[in-house]
Amino acid sequence: MLSGKDYIRYSRQIMLDDVGEEGQEKLSSATALIIGLGGLGCPAAQYLAAAGIGKLILVDDDKVEQTNLHRQILYSESQVGMPKVDAAKESLNRLNASIEIDVRKQRATNVTLPEMVKDASIILDCSDNLETRLDINQAAFSAKKLLIIGAAIRLEAQVISFDFSKDTAGCYACLMQHTDEEAFDCSTAGVLGPVLGIAASMQALSTIKAITGSGFITNLWQCFDGRQQKWLSIAHKGTPNCPICAGHQNDS
Ligand SMILES: [Zn+2]
């Protein structure tokens, strides 16, 4: 049940047919797991906290560094040296004190992930390396969860979502079979903050649409070229030899 204060606070999204009162209630009872609190996780968490997602679970084992501040927009100079999860919780609670924020100061691995994903309505992969992405993909698939993946490097961003609660093929592991994915390592290749923001905004938008039931777009690989400022979209419905998702129906 929304309070009078909630009606005012969220009025500009409640007035949308895509959200409405029912959608806002769904948002307030949802739990989003955000893995990685870097250039993707910061803006994604900010939009989701602002939108009134009831509970956020934040996962990261790093500390805030000077070199993070140009893109990781939840953090301020005074928070350099703090664990990212604590600094993020502090900033997000200043933005919205009514939501619950759980923090996990640990690395997402195939050992820790099964426990992390079990309480989440939806998972945002905001990590920065291929190994973690593949572990998250596996954990989300096994737990039959909704997964929204973002990535960015230099001036290029990518997003793709999967609904593993449905028996359909296509996952991140077989998407990577098609691509010459180089390591997504911002420390050696560099990245512009707004490019990460574009991917993170798409992740937050997909999360809100999935939770409110206003059209969750899955199995569509969307790539943004920040130099040309152009998007490219490619359908991805899996490959027959995928070790994770092969053998599932391919009629999504
Ligand atoms: Zn697959």
PDB file of C-alpha atoms and ligand atoms in Angstrom:
ATOM      1  CA  MET A   1       0.000   0.000   0.000  1.00  0.00           C
ATOM      2  CA  LEU A   2       1.489   3.344  -1.046  1.00  0.00           C
ATOM      3  CA  SER A   3       1.574   6.168   1.463  1.00  0.00           C
ATOM      4  CA  GLY A   4       0.483   9.730   0.680  1.00  0.00           C
ATOM      5  CA  LYS A   5       4.147  10.688   0.672  1.00  0.00           C
ATOM      6  CA  ASP A   6       4.900   7.955  -1.892  1.00  0.00           C
ATOM      7  CA  TYR A   7       2.145   9.262  -4.186  1.00  0.00           C
ATOM      8  CA  ILE A   8       3.781  12.655  -4.229  1.00  0.00           C
ATOM      9  CA  ARG A   9       7.372  11.441  -4.437  1.00  0.00           C
ATOM     10  CA  TYR A  10       6.764   9.020  -7.318  1.00  0.00           C
ATOM     11  CA  SER A  11       3.908  10.950  -8.980  1.00  0.00           C
ATOM     12  CA  ARG A  12       5.759  11.581 -12.268  1.00  0.00           C
ATOM     13  CA  GLN A  13       6.244   7.867 -12.860  1.00  0.00           C
ATOM     14  CA  ILE A  14       2.914   6.740 -11.315  1.00  0.00           C
ATOM     15  CA  MET A  15       1.113   8.920 -13.893  1.00  0.00           C
ATOM     16  CA  LEU A  16       2.568   6.774 -16.683  1.00  0.00           C
ATOM     17  CA  ASP A  17       0.366   3.942 -17.991  1.00  0.00           C
ATOM     18  CA  ASP A  18       3.521   1.791 -17.931  1.00  0.00           C
ATOM     19  CA  VAL A  19       3.825   2.142 -14.155  1.00  0.00           C
ATOM     20  CA  GLY A  20       0.646   3.336 -12.425  1.00  0.00           C
ATOM     21  CA  GLU A  21      -0.167   2.673  -8.779  1.00  0.00           C
ATOM     22  CA  GLU A  22       0.126  -1.085  -9.215  1.00  0.00           C
ATOM     23  CA  GLY A  23       3.533  -0.800 -10.877  1.00  0.00           C
ATOM     24  CA  GLN A  24       4.807   1.443  -8.101  1.00  0.00           C
ATOM     25  CA  GLU A  25       3.683  -1.132  -5.526  1.00  0.00           C
ATOM     26  CA  LYS A  26       5.519  -3.839  -7.482  1.00  0.00           C
ATOM     27  CA  LEU A  27       8.660  -1.695  -7.480  1.00  0.00           C
ATOM     28  CA  SER A  28       8.419  -1.195  -3.723  1.00  0.00           C
ATOM     29  CA  SER A  29       8.204  -4.944  -3.108  1.00  0.00           C
ATOM     30  CA  ALA A  30      11.020  -5.888  -5.525  1.00  0.00           C
ATOM     31  CA  THR A  31      14.603  -6.810  -4.666  1.00  0.00           C
ATOM     32  CA  ALA A  32      17.355  -5.963  -7.153  1.00  0.00           C
ATOM     33  CA  LEU A  33      20.809  -7.492  -6.811  1.00  0.00           C
ATOM     34  CA  ILE A  34      23.499  -5.200  -8.220  1.00  0.00           C
ATOM     35  CA  ILE A  35      26.827  -6.957  -8.756  1.00  0.00           C
ATOM     36  CA  GLY A  36      29.691  -4.492  -9.154  1.00  0.00           C
ATOM     37  CA  LEU A  37      29.554  -0.882  -7.940  1.00  0.00           C
ATOM     38  CA  GLY A  38      31.763   0.711 -10.552  1.00  0.00           C
ATOM     39  CA  GLY A  39      30.839   2.872 -13.538  1.00  0.00           C
ATOM     40  CA  LEU A  40      27.750   0.768 -14.310  1.00  0.00           C
ATOM     41  CA  GLY A  41      26.595  -0.133 -10.811  1.00  0.00           C
ATOM     42  CA  CYS A  42      26.710   3.461  -9.503  1.00  0.00           C
ATOM     43  CA  PRO A  43      24.260   5.071 -11.960  1.00  0.00           C
ATOM     44  CA  ALA A  44      22.077   1.935 -12.133  1.00  0.00           C
ATOM     45  CA  ALA A  45      21.750   1.863  -8.326  1.00  0.00           C
ATOM     46  CA  GLN A  46      21.051   5.591  -8.274  1.00  0.00           C
ATOM     47  CA  TYR A  47      18.139   5.318 -10.720  1.00  0.00           C
ATOM     48  CA  LEU A  48      16.709   2.250  -8.982  1.00  0.00           C
ATOM     49  CA  ALA A  49      16.927   3.841  -5.528  1.00  0.00           C
ATOM     50  CA  ALA A  50      15.298   6.991  -6.909  1.00  0.00           C
ATOM     51  CA  ALA A  51      12.515   4.942  -8.533  1.00  0.00           C
ATOM     52  CA  GLY A  52      11.652   3.339  -5.185  1.00  0.00           C
ATOM     53  CA  ILE A  53      12.822  -0.263  -5.636  1.00  0.00           C
ATOM     54  CA  GLY A  54      12.062  -1.703  -2.178  1.00  0.00           C
ATOM     55  CA  LYS A  55      15.374  -3.419  -1.587  1.00  0.00           C
ATOM     56  CA  LEU A  56      18.806  -3.221  -3.179  1.00  0.00           C
ATOM     57  CA  ILE A  57      21.526  -5.781  -2.512  1.00  0.00           C
ATOM     58  CA  LEU A  58      24.916  -4.262  -3.370  1.00  0.00           C
ATOM     59  CA  VAL A  59      27.939  -6.487  -4.041  1.00  0.00           C
ATOM     60  CA  ASP A  60      31.547  -5.304  -4.382  1.00  0.00           C
ATOM     61  CA  ASP A  61      34.813  -6.023  -2.578  1.00  0.00           C
ATOM     62  CA  ASP A  62      36.744  -2.919  -3.702  1.00  0.00           C
ATOM     63  CA  LYS A  63      37.498   0.426  -2.089  1.00  0.00           C
ATOM     64  CA  VAL A  64      36.858   3.844  -3.657  1.00  0.00           C
ATOM     65  CA  GLU A  65      39.939   5.208  -5.445  1.00  0.00           C
ATOM     66  CA  GLN A  66      40.759   8.617  -6.935  1.00  0.00           C
ATOM     67  CA  THR A  67      40.796   7.093 -10.421  1.00  0.00           C
ATOM     68  CA  ASN A  68      37.162   5.933  -9.974  1.00  0.00           C
ATOM     69  CA  LEU A  69      35.693   9.402  -9.453  1.00  0.00           C
ATOM     70  CA  HIS A  70      35.401  10.433 -13.137  1.00  0.00           C
ATOM     71  CA  ARG A  71      32.804   7.726 -13.767  1.00  0.00           C
ATOM     72  CA  GLN A  72      31.588   6.182 -10.512  1.00  0.00           C
ATOM     73  CA  ILE A  73      29.175   8.969  -9.717  1.00  0.00           C
ATOM     74  CA  LEU A  74      27.894   7.781  -6.338  1.00  0.00           C
ATOM     75  CA  TYR A  75      31.242   8.551  -4.712  1.00  0.00           C
ATOM     76  CA  SER A  76      32.730  11.814  -3.563  1.00  0.00           C
ATOM     77  CA  GLU A  77      36.304  12.871  -2.777  1.00  0.00           C
ATOM     78  CA  SER A  78      35.714  12.434   0.960  1.00  0.00           C
ATOM     79  CA  GLN A  79      34.848   8.758   0.401  1.00  0.00           C
ATOM     80  CA  VAL A  80      38.176   7.768  -1.197  1.00  0.00           C
ATOM     81  CA  GLY A  81      39.510   4.757   0.730  1.00  0.00           C
ATOM     82  CA  MET A  82      36.062   3.614   1.938  1.00  0.00           C
ATOM     83  CA  PRO A  83      34.654   0.234   0.881  1.00  0.00           C
ATOM     84  CA  LYS A  84      32.491   0.917  -2.192  1.00  0.00           C
ATOM     85  CA  VAL A  85      29.452  -0.853  -0.731  1.00  0.00           C
ATOM     86  CA  ASP A  86      29.500   1.385   2.377  1.00  0.00           C
ATOM     87  CA  ALA A  87      30.114   4.577   0.393  1.00  0.00           C
ATOM     88  CA  ALA A  88      27.321   3.627  -2.038  1.00  0.00           C
ATOM     89  CA  LYS A  89      24.896   2.822   0.772  1.00  0.00           C
ATOM     90  CA  GLU A  90      25.627   6.206   2.387  1.00  0.00           C
ATOM     91  CA  SER A  91      24.948   8.075  -0.871  1.00  0.00           C
ATOM     92  CA  LEU A  92      21.867   6.053  -1.805  1.00  0.00           C
ATOM     93  CA  ASN A  93      20.325   6.445   1.645  1.00  0.00           C
ATOM     94  CA  ARG A  94      20.769  10.209   1.329  1.00  0.00           C
ATOM     95  CA  LEU A  95      18.821   9.994  -1.927  1.00  0.00           C
ATOM     96  CA  ASN A  96      16.060   7.687  -0.601  1.00  0.00           C
ATOM     97  CA  ALA A  97      15.863   6.840   3.091  1.00  0.00           C
ATOM     98  CA  SER A  98      12.742   4.664   2.668  1.00  0.00           C
ATOM     99  CA  ILE A  99      14.390   1.818   0.771  1.00  0.00           C
ATOM    100  CA  GLU A 100      16.298  -1.097   2.295  1.00  0.00           C
ATOM    101  CA  ILE A 101      19.942  -1.533   1.286  1.00  0.00           C
ATOM    102  CA  ASP A 102      21.892  -4.690   2.052  1.00  0.00           C
ATOM    103  CA  VAL A 103      25.627  -4.750   1.386  1.00  0.00           C
ATOM    104  CA  ARG A 104      27.930  -7.683   0.635  1.00  0.00           C
ATOM    105  CA  LYS A 105      31.606  -6.800   0.855  1.00  0.00           C
ATOM    106  CA  GLN A 106      32.659  -9.831  -1.123  1.00  0.00           C
ATOM    107  CA  ARG A 107      33.575 -10.940  -4.606  1.00  0.00           C
ATOM    108  CA  ALA A 108      30.947 -12.552  -6.819  1.00  0.00           C
ATOM    109  CA  THR A 109      32.266 -16.043  -7.637  1.00  0.00           C
ATOM    110  CA  ASN A 110      30.719 -19.391  -8.480  1.00  0.00           C
ATOM    111  CA  VAL A 111      30.960 -20.131  -4.740  1.00  0.00           C
ATOM    112  CA  THR A 112      29.307 -16.943  -3.402  1.00  0.00           C
ATOM    113  CA  LEU A 113      26.811 -16.300  -6.207  1.00  0.00           C
ATOM    114  CA  PRO A 114      24.191 -19.018  -5.544  1.00  0.00           C
ATOM    115  CA  GLU A 115      23.460 -17.547  -2.096  1.00  0.00           C
ATOM    116  CA  MET A 116      23.533 -13.950  -3.440  1.00  0.00           C
ATOM    117  CA  VAL A 117      21.001 -14.535  -6.214  1.00  0.00           C
ATOM    118  CA  LYS A 118      18.431 -16.542  -4.294  1.00  0.00           C
ATOM    119  CA  ASP A 119      16.508 -13.607  -2.769  1.00  0.00           C
ATOM    120  CA  ALA A 120      16.680 -11.310  -5.793  1.00  0.00           C
ATOM    121  CA  SER A 121      13.728 -10.630  -8.093  1.00  0.00           C
ATOM    122  CA  ILE A 122      16.188  -9.431 -10.695  1.00  0.00           C
ATOM    123  CA  ILE A 123      19.984  -9.400 -11.162  1.00  0.00           C
ATOM    124  CA  LEU A 124      22.030  -6.574 -12.690  1.00  0.00           C
ATOM    125  CA  ASP A 125      25.449  -7.649 -13.895  1.00  0.00           C
ATOM    126  CA  CYS A 126      27.529  -4.483 -13.536  1.00  0.00           C
ATOM    127  CA  SER A 127      30.818  -6.358 -13.213  1.00  0.00           C
ATOM    128  CA  ASP A 128      33.958  -5.571 -15.172  1.00  0.00           C
ATOM    129  CA  ASN A 129      35.451  -8.882 -16.266  1.00  0.00           C
ATOM    130  CA  LEU A 130      34.478 -11.838 -18.402  1.00  0.00           C
ATOM    131  CA  GLU A 131      35.056 -14.519 -15.771  1.00  0.00           C
ATOM    132  CA  THR A 132      32.637 -12.881 -13.317  1.00  0.00           C
ATOM    133  CA  ARG A 133      30.088 -12.309 -16.100  1.00  0.00           C
ATOM    134  CA  LEU A 134      30.150 -15.988 -16.992  1.00  0.00           C
ATOM    135  CA  ASP A 135      29.771 -16.986 -13.313  1.00  0.00           C
ATOM    136  CA  ILE A 136      26.808 -14.604 -12.924  1.00  0.00           C
ATOM    137  CA  ASN A 137      25.251 -15.980 -16.130  1.00  0.00           C
ATOM    138  CA  GLN A 138      25.550 -19.535 -14.780  1.00  0.00           C
ATOM    139  CA  ALA A 139      24.144 -18.637 -11.343  1.00  0.00           C
ATOM    140  CA  ALA A 140      21.218 -16.666 -12.809  1.00  0.00           C
ATOM    141  CA  PHE A 141      20.434 -19.493 -15.250  1.00  0.00           C
ATOM    142  CA  SER A 142      20.524 -22.166 -12.510  1.00  0.00           C
ATOM    143  CA  ALA A 143      18.289 -20.074 -10.229  1.00  0.00           C
ATOM    144  CA  LYS A 144      15.912 -19.204 -13.139  1.00  0.00           C
ATOM    145  CA  LYS A 145      16.215 -15.468 -12.562  1.00  0.00           C
ATOM    146  CA  LEU A 146      15.979 -12.355 -14.724  1.00  0.00           C
ATOM    147  CA  LEU A 147      19.435 -11.092 -15.697  1.00  0.00           C
ATOM    148  CA  ILE A 148      20.335  -7.689 -17.122  1.00  0.00           C
ATOM    149  CA  ILE A 149      23.913  -7.358 -18.335  1.00  0.00           C
ATOM    150  CA  GLY A 150      25.767  -4.129 -19.078  1.00  0.00           C
ATOM    151  CA  ALA A 151      29.323  -3.542 -20.267  1.00  0.00           C
ATOM    152  CA  ALA A 152      31.338  -0.595 -21.548  1.00  0.00           C
ATOM    153  CA  ILE A 153      34.846   0.241 -22.577  1.00  0.00           C
ATOM    154  CA  ARG A 154      36.387   3.239 -24.372  1.00  0.00           C
ATOM    155  CA  LEU A 155      33.369   4.786 -26.163  1.00  0.00           C
ATOM    156  CA  GLU A 156      31.468   1.528 -26.625  1.00  0.00           C
ATOM    157  CA  ALA A 157      28.610   0.144 -24.536  1.00  0.00           C
ATOM    158  CA  GLN A 158      26.624  -3.103 -24.668  1.00  0.00           C
ATOM    159  CA  VAL A 159      23.491  -4.380 -22.957  1.00  0.00           C
ATOM    160  CA  ILE A 160      21.496  -7.604 -23.115  1.00  0.00           C
ATOM    161  CA  SER A 161      18.829  -9.171 -20.881  1.00  0.00           C
ATOM    162  CA  PHE A 162      17.638 -12.725 -20.325  1.00  0.00           C
ATOM    163  CA  ASP A 163      14.582 -14.140 -18.569  1.00  0.00           C
ATOM    164  CA  PHE A 164      15.792 -17.518 -17.316  1.00  0.00           C
ATOM    165  CA  SER A 165      12.445 -18.158 -15.590  1.00  0.00           C
ATOM    166  CA  LYS A 166      11.221 -19.037 -19.099  1.00  0.00           C
ATOM    167  CA  ASP A 167      12.368 -22.171 -20.855  1.00  0.00           C
ATOM    168  CA  THR A 168      14.065 -20.413 -23.750  1.00  0.00           C
ATOM    169  CA  ALA A 169      17.555 -20.675 -25.179  1.00  0.00           C
ATOM    170  CA  GLY A 170      20.143 -17.904 -25.283  1.00  0.00           C
ATOM    171  CA  CYS A 171      22.531 -16.773 -22.576  1.00  0.00           C
ATOM    172  CA  TYR A 172      25.722 -14.760 -22.157  1.00  0.00           C
ATOM    173  CA  ALA A 173      27.995 -17.783 -22.554  1.00  0.00           C
ATOM    174  CA  CYS A 174      26.819 -18.499 -26.100  1.00  0.00           C
ATOM    175  CA  LEU A 175      26.721 -14.803 -26.978  1.00  0.00           C
ATOM    176  CA  MET A 176      30.441 -14.695 -26.182  1.00  0.00           C
ATOM    177  CA  GLN A 177      31.060 -17.625 -28.556  1.00  0.00           C
ATOM    178  CA  HIS A 178      30.097 -15.234 -31.367  1.00  0.00           C
ATOM    179  CA  THR A 179      32.304 -12.352 -30.394  1.00  0.00           C
ATOM    180  CA  ASP A 180      35.974 -11.599 -30.118  1.00  0.00           C
ATOM    181  CA  GLU A 181      35.513 -10.314 -26.631  1.00  0.00           C
ATOM    182  CA  GLU A 182      38.649  -8.697 -25.340  1.00  0.00           C
ATOM    183  CA  ALA A 183      38.988  -8.234 -21.616  1.00  0.00           C
ATOM    184  CA  PHE A 184      36.723  -5.428 -20.470  1.00  0.00           C
ATOM    185  CA  ASP A 185      39.403  -3.775 -18.401  1.00  0.00           C
ATOM    186  CA  CYS A 186      39.003  -0.019 -17.979  1.00  0.00           C
ATOM    187  CA  SER A 187      42.348   0.250 -16.201  1.00  0.00           C
ATOM    188  CA  THR A 188      44.255  -0.521 -19.404  1.00  0.00           C
ATOM    189  CA  ALA A 189      41.855   0.572 -22.149  1.00  0.00           C
ATOM    190  CA  GLY A 190      40.072   3.582 -20.591  1.00  0.00           C
ATOM    191  CA  VAL A 191      36.407   4.544 -20.740  1.00  0.00           C
ATOM    192  CA  LEU A 192      34.255   7.677 -20.763  1.00  0.00           C
ATOM    193  CA  GLY A 193      31.861   8.045 -17.837  1.00  0.00           C
ATOM    194  CA  PRO A 194      28.734   8.942 -19.846  1.00  0.00           C
ATOM    195  CA  VAL A 195      29.173   5.822 -22.012  1.00  0.00           C
ATOM    196  CA  LEU A 196      28.927   3.709 -18.852  1.00  0.00           C
ATOM    197  CA  GLY A 197      25.941   5.844 -17.855  1.00  0.00           C
ATOM    198  CA  ILE A 198      24.179   4.999 -21.124  1.00  0.00           C
ATOM    199  CA  ALA A 199      24.570   1.244 -20.512  1.00  0.00           C
ATOM    200  CA  ALA A 200      23.590   1.625 -16.846  1.00  0.00           C
ATOM    201  CA  SER A 201      20.506   3.688 -17.731  1.00  0.00           C
ATOM    202  CA  MET A 202      19.430   0.949 -20.140  1.00  0.00           C
ATOM    203  CA  GLN A 203      19.922  -1.600 -17.325  1.00  0.00           C
ATOM    204  CA  ALA A 204      17.840   0.493 -14.907  1.00  0.00           C
ATOM    205  CA  LEU A 205      15.130   1.029 -17.542  1.00  0.00           C
ATOM    206  CA  SER A 206      14.970  -2.719 -18.276  1.00  0.00           C
ATOM    207  CA  THR A 207      14.759  -3.442 -14.538  1.00  0.00           C
ATOM    208  CA  ILE A 208      11.833  -1.060 -14.036  1.00  0.00           C
ATOM    209  CA  LYS A 209      10.040  -2.405 -17.124  1.00  0.00           C
ATOM    210  CA  ALA A 210      10.563  -6.018 -16.023  1.00  0.00           C
ATOM    211  CA  ILE A 211       9.278  -5.403 -12.492  1.00  0.00           C
ATOM    212  CA  THR A 212       6.260  -3.331 -13.521  1.00  0.00           C
ATOM    213  CA  GLY A 213       5.423  -5.772 -16.327  1.00  0.00           C
ATOM    214  CA  SER A 214       5.555  -3.062 -18.982  1.00  0.00           C
ATOM    215  CA  GLY A 215       7.550  -5.005 -21.564  1.00  0.00           C
ATOM    216  CA  PHE A 216      10.821  -6.708 -20.710  1.00  0.00           C
ATOM    217  CA  ILE A 217      12.968  -6.940 -23.856  1.00  0.00           C
ATOM    218  CA  THR A 218      15.096 -10.095 -23.757  1.00  0.00           C
ATOM    219  CA  ASN A 219      17.612 -11.795 -26.053  1.00  0.00           C
ATOM    220  CA  LEU A 220      18.410  -8.563 -27.870  1.00  0.00           C
ATOM    221  CA  TRP A 221      22.071  -7.600 -27.912  1.00  0.00           C
ATOM    222  CA  GLN A 222      22.267  -3.814 -28.102  1.00  0.00           C
ATOM    223  CA  CYS A 223      25.592  -2.163 -28.859  1.00  0.00           C
ATOM    224  CA  PHE A 224      26.209   1.575 -28.663  1.00  0.00           C
ATOM    225  CA  ASP A 225      28.985   3.273 -30.608  1.00  0.00           C
ATOM    226  CA  GLY A 226      29.716   6.509 -28.768  1.00  0.00           C
ATOM    227  CA  ARG A 227      31.827   7.983 -31.586  1.00  0.00           C
ATOM    228  CA  GLN A 228      29.052   7.743 -34.163  1.00  0.00           C
ATOM    229  CA  GLN A 229      26.360   7.871 -31.434  1.00  0.00           C
ATOM    230  CA  LYS A 230      24.575   4.969 -33.061  1.00  0.00           C
ATOM    231  CA  TRP A 231      22.904   1.806 -31.736  1.00  0.00           C
ATOM    232  CA  LEU A 232      23.023  -1.628 -33.307  1.00  0.00           C
ATOM    233  CA  SER A 233      20.614  -4.384 -32.172  1.00  0.00           C
ATOM    234  CA  ILE A 234      21.073  -8.091 -32.859  1.00  0.00           C
ATOM    235  CA  ALA A 235      18.714 -10.900 -31.763  1.00  0.00           C
ATOM    236  CA  HIS A 236      20.485 -13.633 -29.786  1.00  0.00           C
ATOM    237  CA  LYS A 237      18.601 -16.896 -29.316  1.00  0.00           C
ATOM    238  CA  GLY A 238      21.436 -19.186 -28.299  1.00  0.00           C
ATOM    239  CA  THR A 239      23.564 -21.798 -30.019  1.00  0.00           C
ATOM    240  CA  PRO A 240      22.879 -25.550 -30.084  1.00  0.00           C
ATOM    241  CA  ASN A 241      26.218 -26.378 -28.426  1.00  0.00           C
ATOM    242  CA  CYS A 242      26.017 -23.915 -25.532  1.00  0.00           C
ATOM    243  CA  PRO A 243      27.127 -25.682 -22.328  1.00  0.00           C
ATOM    244  CA  ILE A 244      24.638 -23.615 -20.291  1.00  0.00           C
ATOM    245  CA  CYS A 245      21.396 -23.077 -22.210  1.00  0.00           C
ATOM    246  CA  ALA A 246      21.410 -25.621 -25.083  1.00  0.00           C
ATOM    247  CA  GLY A 247      18.444 -27.968 -25.151  1.00  0.00           C
ATOM    248  CA  HIS A 248      15.919 -25.342 -24.145  1.00  0.00           C
ATOM    249  CA  GLN A 249      13.086 -24.165 -26.379  1.00  0.00           C
ATOM    250  CA  ASN A 250      14.055 -21.493 -28.858  1.00  0.00           C
ATOM    251  CA  ASP A 251      10.741 -19.789 -29.474  1.00  0.00           C
ATOM    252  CA  SER A 252      11.032 -16.668 -27.343  1.00  0.00           C
TER     253      SER A 252
HETATM  254 ZN    ZN B   1      23.811 -20.162 -23.886  1.00  0.00          ZN
END
